[in-house]
PDB file of C-alpha atoms in Angstrom:
ATOM      1  CA  ASP A   1    -143.710 119.013  91.845  1.00 54.00           C
ATOM      2  CA  ALA A   2    -143.822 115.287  92.609  1.00 57.00           C
ATOM      3  CA  LYS A   3    -146.406 114.204  95.143  1.00 82.00           C
ATOM      4  CA  THR A   4    -145.410 112.527  98.359  1.00 91.00           C
ATOM      5  CA  THR A   5    -147.106 109.940 100.520  1.00 93.00           C
ATOM      6  CA  GLN A   6    -146.534 109.721 104.240  1.00 95.00           C
ATOM      7  CA  PRO A   7    -148.235 107.720 106.985  1.00 96.00           C
ATOM      8  CA  PRO A   8    -150.613 109.947 108.931  1.00 95.00           C
ATOM      9  CA  SER A   9    -149.191 109.091 112.337  1.00 97.00           C
ATOM     10  CA  MET A  10    -146.435 107.207 114.136  1.00 97.00           C
ATOM     11  CA  ASP A  11    -145.385 106.579 117.720  1.00 97.00           C
ATOM     12  CA  CYS A  12    -141.832 106.281 118.981  1.00 97.00           C
ATOM     13  CA  ALA A  13    -140.450 105.546 122.431  1.00 97.00           C
ATOM     14  CA  GLU A  14    -138.312 108.255 123.937  1.00 97.00           C
ATOM     15  CA  GLY A  15    -134.618 107.578 123.363  1.00 96.00           C
ATOM     16  CA  ARG A  16    -135.226 105.278 120.441  1.00 97.00           C
ATOM     17  CA  ALA A  17    -134.685 106.087 116.786  1.00 97.00           C
ATOM     18  CA  ALA A  18    -137.674 107.468 114.922  1.00 98.00           C
ATOM     19  CA  ASN A  19    -137.814 106.407 111.280  1.00 98.00           C
ATOM     20  CA  LEU A  20    -140.262 108.392 109.199  1.00 97.00           C
ATOM     21  CA  PRO A  21    -140.895 107.103 105.676  1.00 97.00           C
ATOM     22  CA  CYS A  22    -141.880 109.046 102.602  1.00 96.00           C
ATOM     23  CA  ASN A  23    -142.801 107.761  99.170  1.00 95.00           C
ATOM     24  CA  HIS A  24    -142.159 109.955  96.143  1.00 92.00           C
ATOM     25  CA  SER A  25    -142.371 107.508  93.270  1.00 92.00           C
ATOM     26  CA  THR A  26    -142.807 110.199  90.597  1.00 89.00           C
ATOM     27  CA  ILE A  27    -139.790 112.248  91.625  1.00 89.00           C
ATOM     28  CA  SER A  28    -137.799 113.745  88.776  1.00 84.00           C
ATOM     29  CA  GLY A  29    -134.053 113.581  88.431  1.00 83.00           C
ATOM     30  CA  ASN A  30    -133.541 117.200  89.422  1.00 80.00           C
ATOM     31  CA  GLU A  31    -135.931 117.250  92.378  1.00 83.00           C
ATOM     32  CA  TYR A  32    -134.682 117.374  95.925  1.00 86.00           C
ATOM     33  CA  VAL A  33    -136.258 115.787  98.971  1.00 90.00           C
ATOM     34  CA  TYR A  34    -136.857 118.226 101.829  1.00 89.00           C
ATOM     35  CA  TRP A  35    -138.037 117.546 105.340  1.00 93.00           C
ATOM     36  CA  TYR A  36    -139.660 120.084 107.644  1.00 92.00           C
ATOM     37  CA  ARG A  37    -141.398 119.685 110.959  1.00 95.00           C
ATOM     38  CA  GLN A  38    -144.080 121.707 112.661  1.00 93.00           C
ATOM     39  CA  ILE A  39    -144.515 121.713 116.387  1.00 92.00           C
ATOM     40  CA  HIS A  40    -148.051 122.542 117.420  1.00 85.00           C
ATOM     41  CA  SER A  41    -149.100 126.097 116.567  1.00 82.00           C
ATOM     42  CA  GLN A  42    -145.643 127.123 115.389  1.00 88.00           C
ATOM     43  CA  GLY A  43    -144.154 127.709 111.957  1.00 89.00           C
ATOM     44  CA  PRO A  44    -142.516 124.783 110.134  1.00 90.00           C
ATOM     45  CA  GLN A  45    -138.838 124.265 110.787  1.00 91.00           C
ATOM     46  CA  TYR A  46    -136.401 123.083 108.157  1.00 88.00           C
ATOM     47  CA  ILE A  47    -134.689 119.809 109.061  1.00 93.00           C
ATOM     48  CA  ILE A  48    -132.692 118.447 106.150  1.00 92.00           C
ATOM     49  CA  HIS A  49    -132.687 117.967 102.408  1.00 89.00           C
ATOM     50  CA  GLY A  50    -130.959 115.736  99.862  1.00 90.00           C
ATOM     51  CA  LEU A  51    -130.777 114.823  96.204  1.00 88.00           C
ATOM     52  CA  LYS A  52    -129.187 111.386  95.840  1.00 89.00           C
ATOM     53  CA  ASN A  53    -126.769 110.757  98.644  1.00 87.00           C
ATOM     54  CA  ASN A  54    -127.636 110.164 102.256  1.00 93.00           C
ATOM     55  CA  GLU A  55    -127.323 113.273 104.370  1.00 95.00           C
ATOM     56  CA  THR A  56    -126.755 113.894 108.047  1.00 96.00           C
ATOM     57  CA  ASN A  57    -126.812 117.015 110.161  1.00 94.00           C
ATOM     58  CA  GLU A  58    -127.147 117.830 113.828  1.00 93.00           C
ATOM     59  CA  MET A  59    -130.875 117.191 113.770  1.00 93.00           C
ATOM     60  CA  ALA A  60    -131.383 114.112 111.653  1.00 97.00           C
ATOM     61  CA  SER A  61    -130.265 111.765 108.901  1.00 97.00           C
ATOM     62  CA  LEU A  62    -131.892 111.381 105.524  1.00 97.00           C
ATOM     63  CA  ILE A  63    -131.701 108.082 103.700  1.00 97.00           C
ATOM     64  CA  ILE A  64    -132.728 108.132 100.032  1.00 96.00           C
ATOM     65  CA  THR A  65    -133.161 104.874  98.173  1.00 96.00           C
ATOM     66  CA  GLU A  66    -131.029 104.252  95.131  1.00 95.00           C
ATOM     67  CA  ASP A  67    -133.999 104.640  92.774  1.00 95.00           C
ATOM     68  CA  ARG A  68    -134.962 107.821  94.709  1.00 95.00           C
ATOM     69  CA  LYS A  69    -138.571 106.748  94.917  1.00 94.00           C
ATOM     70  CA  SER A  70    -138.630 106.818  98.679  1.00 95.00           C
ATOM     71  CA  SER A  71    -136.743 108.227 101.613  1.00 96.00           C
ATOM     72  CA  THR A  72    -136.566 107.912 105.374  1.00 97.00           C
ATOM     73  CA  LEU A  73    -135.952 110.616 107.914  1.00 98.00           C
ATOM     74  CA  ILE A  74    -134.181 109.298 110.983  1.00 98.00           C
ATOM     75  CA  LEU A  75    -134.176 111.030 114.349  1.00 97.00           C
ATOM     76  CA  PRO A  76    -131.504 108.971 116.091  1.00 96.00           C
ATOM     77  CA  HIS A  77    -132.574 109.504 119.700  1.00 95.00           C
ATOM     78  CA  ALA A  78    -136.102 110.857 119.827  1.00 96.00           C
ATOM     79  CA  THR A  79    -137.030 113.151 122.688  1.00 97.00           C
ATOM     80  CA  LEU A  80    -140.409 114.446 123.797  1.00 96.00           C
ATOM     81  CA  ARG A  81    -139.583 117.735 122.072  1.00 95.00           C
ATOM     82  CA  ASP A  82    -139.497 115.896 118.753  1.00 97.00           C
ATOM     83  CA  THR A  83    -143.259 115.382 118.933  1.00 97.00           C
ATOM     84  CA  ALA A  84    -144.471 117.229 115.839  1.00 96.00           C
ATOM     85  CA  VAL A  85    -145.895 116.881 112.356  1.00 95.00           C
ATOM     86  CA  TYR A  86    -143.162 115.999 109.863  1.00 97.00           C
ATOM     87  CA  TYR A  87    -143.539 117.047 106.244  1.00 94.00           C
ATOM     88  CA  CYS A  88    -141.743 115.480 103.312  1.00 94.00           C
ATOM     89  CA  ILE A  89    -141.763 117.565 100.145  1.00 89.00           C
ATOM     90  CA  VAL A  90    -139.975 117.238  96.834  1.00 85.00           C
ATOM     91  CA  ARG A  91    -139.125 120.030  94.488  1.00 77.00           C
ATOM     92  CA  VAL A  92    -136.647 121.273  91.988  1.00 69.00           C
ATOM     93  CA  GLY A  93    -133.541 122.821  93.484  1.00 55.00           C
ATOM     94  CA  ALA A  94    -134.150 126.076  95.229  1.00 53.00           C
ATOM     95  CA  PHE A  95    -137.191 126.655  97.399  1.00 54.00           C
ATOM     96  CA  SER A  96    -138.179 129.640  95.327  1.00 51.00           C
ATOM     97  CA  GLY A  97    -138.496 130.103  91.599  1.00 48.00           C
ATOM     98  CA  GLY A  98    -141.550 131.672  90.060  1.00 45.00           C
ATOM     99  CA  TYR A  99    -142.977 128.399  88.821  1.00 44.00           C
ATOM    100  CA  GLN A 100    -142.050 126.414  91.872  1.00 55.00           C
ATOM    101  CA  LYS A 101    -144.803 126.860  94.394  1.00 59.00           C
ATOM    102  CA  VAL A 102    -144.025 124.761  97.424  1.00 66.00           C
ATOM    103  CA  THR A 103    -146.992 122.992  98.913  1.00 68.00           C
ATOM    104  CA  PHE A 104    -147.110 120.901 102.036  1.00 77.00           C
ATOM    105  CA  GLY A 105    -149.308 117.846 102.456  1.00 78.00           C
ATOM    106  CA  THR A 106    -150.684 116.624 105.758  1.00 82.00           C
ATOM    107  CA  GLY A 107    -147.407 115.024 106.880  1.00 92.00           C
ATOM    108  CA  THR A 108    -146.798 112.431 109.599  1.00 96.00           C
ATOM    109  CA  LYS A 109    -147.752 113.212 113.160  1.00 96.00           C
ATOM    110  CA  LEU A 110    -144.966 111.777 115.296  1.00 97.00           C
ATOM    111  CA  GLN A 111    -145.790 111.169 118.946  1.00 97.00           C
ATOM    112  CA  VAL A 112    -142.784 110.478 121.160  1.00 97.00           C
ATOM    113  CA  ILE A 113    -143.865 108.446 124.150  1.00 97.00           C
ATOM    114  CA  PRO A 114    -142.087 108.633 127.533  1.00 95.00           C
TER     115      PRO A 114
ATOM    116  CA  ASP B   1    -130.830 138.045 115.521  1.00 58.00           C
ATOM    117  CA  GLY B   2    -131.835 137.314 111.938  1.00 66.00           C
ATOM    118  CA  GLY B   3    -135.272 135.940 111.394  1.00 91.00           C
ATOM    119  CA  ILE B   4    -138.796 136.308 110.180  1.00 94.00           C
ATOM    120  CA  THR B   5    -141.416 137.905 112.389  1.00 95.00           C
ATOM    121  CA  GLN B   6    -145.164 137.741 112.158  1.00 96.00           C
ATOM    122  CA  SER B   7    -147.468 139.896 114.183  1.00 91.00           C
ATOM    123  CA  PRO B   8    -149.735 139.685 115.974  1.00 91.00           C
ATOM    124  CA  LYS B   9    -149.725 136.084 117.160  1.00 92.00           C
ATOM    125  CA  TYR B  10    -153.480 136.116 117.738  1.00 94.00           C
ATOM    126  CA  LEU B  11    -155.968 138.338 115.946  1.00 94.00           C
ATOM    127  CA  PHE B  12    -159.720 138.666 116.273  1.00 93.00           C
ATOM    128  CA  ARG B  13    -161.923 140.494 113.803  1.00 91.00           C
ATOM    129  CA  LYS B  14    -165.578 140.941 113.117  1.00 91.00           C
ATOM    130  CA  GLU B  15    -167.040 139.420 110.003  1.00 89.00           C
ATOM    131  CA  GLY B  16    -166.988 141.796 107.052  1.00 89.00           C
ATOM    132  CA  GLN B  17    -163.874 143.688 108.152  1.00 91.00           C
ATOM    133  CA  ASN B  18    -160.614 143.638 106.276  1.00 94.00           C
ATOM    134  CA  VAL B  19    -157.558 142.743 108.341  1.00 94.00           C
ATOM    135  CA  THR B  20    -153.852 142.978 107.559  1.00 95.00           C
ATOM    136  CA  LEU B  21    -151.292 140.496 108.843  1.00 96.00           C
ATOM    137  CA  SER B  22    -147.711 141.638 109.155  1.00 96.00           C
ATOM    138  CA  CYS B  23    -144.617 139.730 108.031  1.00 97.00           C
ATOM    139  CA  GLU B  24    -141.113 141.155 108.327  1.00 97.00           C
ATOM    140  CA  GLN B  25    -137.763 139.490 107.670  1.00 96.00           C
ATOM    141  CA  ASN B  26    -134.205 140.684 108.162  1.00 95.00           C
ATOM    142  CA  LEU B  27    -132.583 137.759 106.378  1.00 92.00           C
ATOM    143  CA  ASN B  28    -132.080 139.733 103.158  1.00 92.00           C
ATOM    144  CA  HIS B  29    -134.231 137.209 101.342  1.00 89.00           C
ATOM    145  CA  ASP B  30    -135.750 138.167  98.026  1.00 87.00           C
ATOM    146  CA  ALA B  31    -138.574 135.631  98.066  1.00 87.00           C
ATOM    147  CA  MET B  32    -141.473 135.656 100.506  1.00 90.00           C
ATOM    148  CA  TYR B  33    -144.586 133.515 100.832  1.00 90.00           C
ATOM    149  CA  TRP B  34    -147.924 133.352 102.610  1.00 93.00           C
ATOM    150  CA  TYR B  35    -149.549 130.058 103.555  1.00 93.00           C
ATOM    151  CA  ARG B  36    -152.820 129.185 105.187  1.00 94.00           C
ATOM    152  CA  GLN B  37    -153.249 126.176 107.462  1.00 92.00           C
ATOM    153  CA  ASP B  38    -156.576 124.808 108.651  1.00 91.00           C
ATOM    154  CA  PRO B  39    -156.886 122.348 111.556  1.00 85.00           C
ATOM    155  CA  GLY B  40    -155.420 118.960 110.677  1.00 79.00           C
ATOM    156  CA  GLN B  41    -154.463 120.139 107.220  1.00 81.00           C
ATOM    157  CA  GLY B  42    -151.242 120.874 105.422  1.00 83.00           C
ATOM    158  CA  LEU B  43    -150.108 124.281 104.239  1.00 86.00           C
ATOM    159  CA  ARG B  44    -151.716 125.883 101.214  1.00 89.00           C
ATOM    160  CA  LEU B  45    -150.001 128.660  99.304  1.00 88.00           C
ATOM    161  CA  ILE B  46    -151.874 131.968  99.126  1.00 93.00           C
ATOM    162  CA  TYR B  47    -149.409 134.362  97.494  1.00 93.00           C
ATOM    163  CA  TYR B  48    -145.694 134.513  96.871  1.00 89.00           C
ATOM    164  CA  SER B  49    -143.252 137.185  95.839  1.00 90.00           C
ATOM    165  CA  GLN B  50    -139.917 136.646  94.166  1.00 85.00           C
ATOM    166  CA  ILE B  51    -138.770 140.239  94.290  1.00 87.00           C
ATOM    167  CA  VAL B  52    -139.846 143.687  95.399  1.00 92.00           C
ATOM    168  CA  ASN B  53    -142.879 145.066  93.585  1.00 94.00           C
ATOM    169  CA  ASP B  54    -143.765 141.682  92.165  1.00 92.00           C
ATOM    170  CA  PHE B  55    -146.016 138.932  93.484  1.00 92.00           C
ATOM    171  CA  GLN B  56    -147.954 135.974  92.149  1.00 89.00           C
ATOM    172  CA  LYS B  57    -151.103 134.165  93.178  1.00 91.00           C
ATOM    173  CA  GLY B  58    -150.775 130.808  94.830  1.00 88.00           C
ATOM    174  CA  ASP B  59    -153.394 128.097  94.982  1.00 86.00           C
ATOM    175  CA  ILE B  60    -155.956 129.913  97.146  1.00 92.00           C
ATOM    176  CA  ALA B  61    -155.534 133.623  96.459  1.00 95.00           C
ATOM    177  CA  GLU B  62    -159.224 134.536  96.267  1.00 96.00           C
ATOM    178  CA  GLY B  63    -160.224 136.922  99.028  1.00 96.00           C
ATOM    179  CA  TYR B  64    -156.634 137.901  99.827  1.00 97.00           C
ATOM    180  CA  SER B  65    -154.331 140.672  98.702  1.00 97.00           C
ATOM    181  CA  VAL B  66    -150.646 141.419  99.243  1.00 98.00           C
ATOM    182  CA  SER B  67    -148.081 144.098  98.586  1.00 97.00           C
ATOM    183  CA  ARG B  68    -144.306 144.006  98.357  1.00 97.00           C
ATOM    184  CA  GLU B  69    -143.084 147.586  98.543  1.00 97.00           C
ATOM    185  CA  LYS B  70    -140.014 146.706 100.569  1.00 96.00           C
ATOM    186  CA  LYS B  71    -137.746 143.694 100.453  1.00 96.00           C
ATOM    187  CA  GLU B  72    -138.187 142.972 104.125  1.00 96.00           C
ATOM    188  CA  SER B  73    -141.966 143.266 104.297  1.00 97.00           C
ATOM    189  CA  PHE B  74    -144.813 141.253 102.757  1.00 97.00           C
ATOM    190  CA  PRO B  75    -148.134 142.103 104.427  1.00 97.00           C
ATOM    191  CA  LEU B  76    -151.225 140.021 103.738  1.00 97.00           C
ATOM    192  CA  THR B  77    -154.714 141.521 103.766  1.00 97.00           C
ATOM    193  CA  VAL B  78    -157.623 139.205 104.406  1.00 96.00           C
ATOM    194  CA  THR B  79    -160.579 140.895 102.772  1.00 94.00           C
ATOM    195  CA  SER B  80    -164.282 140.554 103.435  1.00 90.00           C
ATOM    196  CA  ALA B  81    -164.483 138.540 100.221  1.00 89.00           C
ATOM    197  CA  GLN B  82    -162.692 135.624 101.872  1.00 90.00           C
ATOM    198  CA  LYS B  83    -165.504 133.256 102.809  1.00 89.00           C
ATOM    199  CA  ASN B  84    -163.732 131.334 105.569  1.00 92.00           C
ATOM    200  CA  PRO B  85    -160.976 133.563 106.932  1.00 94.00           C
ATOM    201  CA  THR B  86    -160.529 131.885 110.302  1.00 95.00           C
ATOM    202  CA  ALA B  87    -157.239 129.983 110.038  1.00 96.00           C
ATOM    203  CA  PHE B  88    -153.574 129.861 110.991  1.00 95.00           C
ATOM    204  CA  TYR B  89    -151.492 132.027 108.631  1.00 97.00           C
ATOM    205  CA  LEU B  90    -147.812 131.414 108.047  1.00 95.00           C
ATOM    206  CA  CYS B  91    -145.270 133.611 106.319  1.00 95.00           C
ATOM    207  CA  ALA B  92    -141.985 132.300 104.943  1.00 91.00           C
ATOM    208  CA  SER B  93    -138.953 133.622 103.116  1.00 90.00           C
ATOM    209  CA  SER B  94    -136.062 132.197 101.143  1.00 85.00           C
ATOM    210  CA  ILE B  95    -133.240 133.308  98.911  1.00 79.00           C
ATOM    211  CA  SER B  96    -134.414 133.694  95.375  1.00 65.00           C
ATOM    212  CA  ASP B  97    -131.642 132.396  93.245  1.00 55.00           C
ATOM    213  CA  LEU B  98    -131.999 128.990  91.722  1.00 50.00           C
ATOM    214  CA  ARG B  99    -129.009 127.312  93.250  1.00 55.00           C
ATOM    215  CA  ASP B 100    -129.920 123.888  94.453  1.00 55.00           C
ATOM    216  CA  GLY B 101    -130.947 123.050  97.950  1.00 57.00           C
ATOM    217  CA  THR B 102    -132.015 126.362  99.405  1.00 64.00           C
ATOM    218  CA  GLU B 103    -134.433 126.277 102.307  1.00 77.00           C
ATOM    219  CA  ALA B 104    -137.296 128.394 103.534  1.00 82.00           C
ATOM    220  CA  PHE B 105    -137.591 130.023 106.938  1.00 87.00           C
ATOM    221  CA  PHE B 106    -141.012 130.332 108.520  1.00 91.00           C
ATOM    222  CA  GLY B 107    -142.447 132.786 110.976  1.00 94.00           C
ATOM    223  CA  GLN B 108    -144.350 131.637 114.052  1.00 93.00           C
ATOM    224  CA  GLY B 109    -147.705 132.295 112.497  1.00 95.00           C
ATOM    225  CA  THR B 110    -150.776 134.430 113.143  1.00 96.00           C
ATOM    226  CA  ARG B 111    -153.965 132.765 114.269  1.00 95.00           C
ATOM    227  CA  LEU B 112    -156.868 134.756 112.872  1.00 95.00           C
ATOM    228  CA  THR B 113    -160.356 134.301 114.259  1.00 95.00           C
ATOM    229  CA  VAL B 114    -163.285 136.022 112.612  1.00 91.00           C
ATOM    230  CA  VAL B 115    -166.430 136.242 114.660  1.00 88.00           C
TER     231      VAL B 115
END
């Protein structure tokens, strides 16, 4: 799996958009970008994933650069409940697959400030 | 409701004792996983199972054992051979086919403290 690089921490004012970057310069053509978040002492929660095109769901938007070497997760109107560690991971297609062991790095700790 | 359940949420054990952490899912997922998380760290894969009666070691399997006798259950045993067992343990599941873009669902974790 390609490695990812994320800033260790970010702050965002409540109500503003939170833009979380992720670099994945060695991503392969068939690898997806996934985002999860982990609120303190809970299990990670799936947010969104994408391959080439930008994606949007009820939680967030994912912007992937044309060369696919980086992406940005956007929380359009951050709330205090969005304070969490956000993980960006890249991997081939499905989460499972005997040779595809998903690992999570240290992520970005997002602090939403009132 | 469908989901993945870990129990207990907090667990205390004396050093040298084996302890088994429970993970149950009713999502009809074939694949299940165990991760360990230490303070301020990411998740590290301990074991994973693609199908019943089959499992594979992850990156840090030493001192752990698993079984997969039923599709919905994937218990993890932390043995006395694990040198630093105190950690937050997370179980996850996902569908097993290789269609693109599948996601994993995580339990709420078990915090194990060995004293």
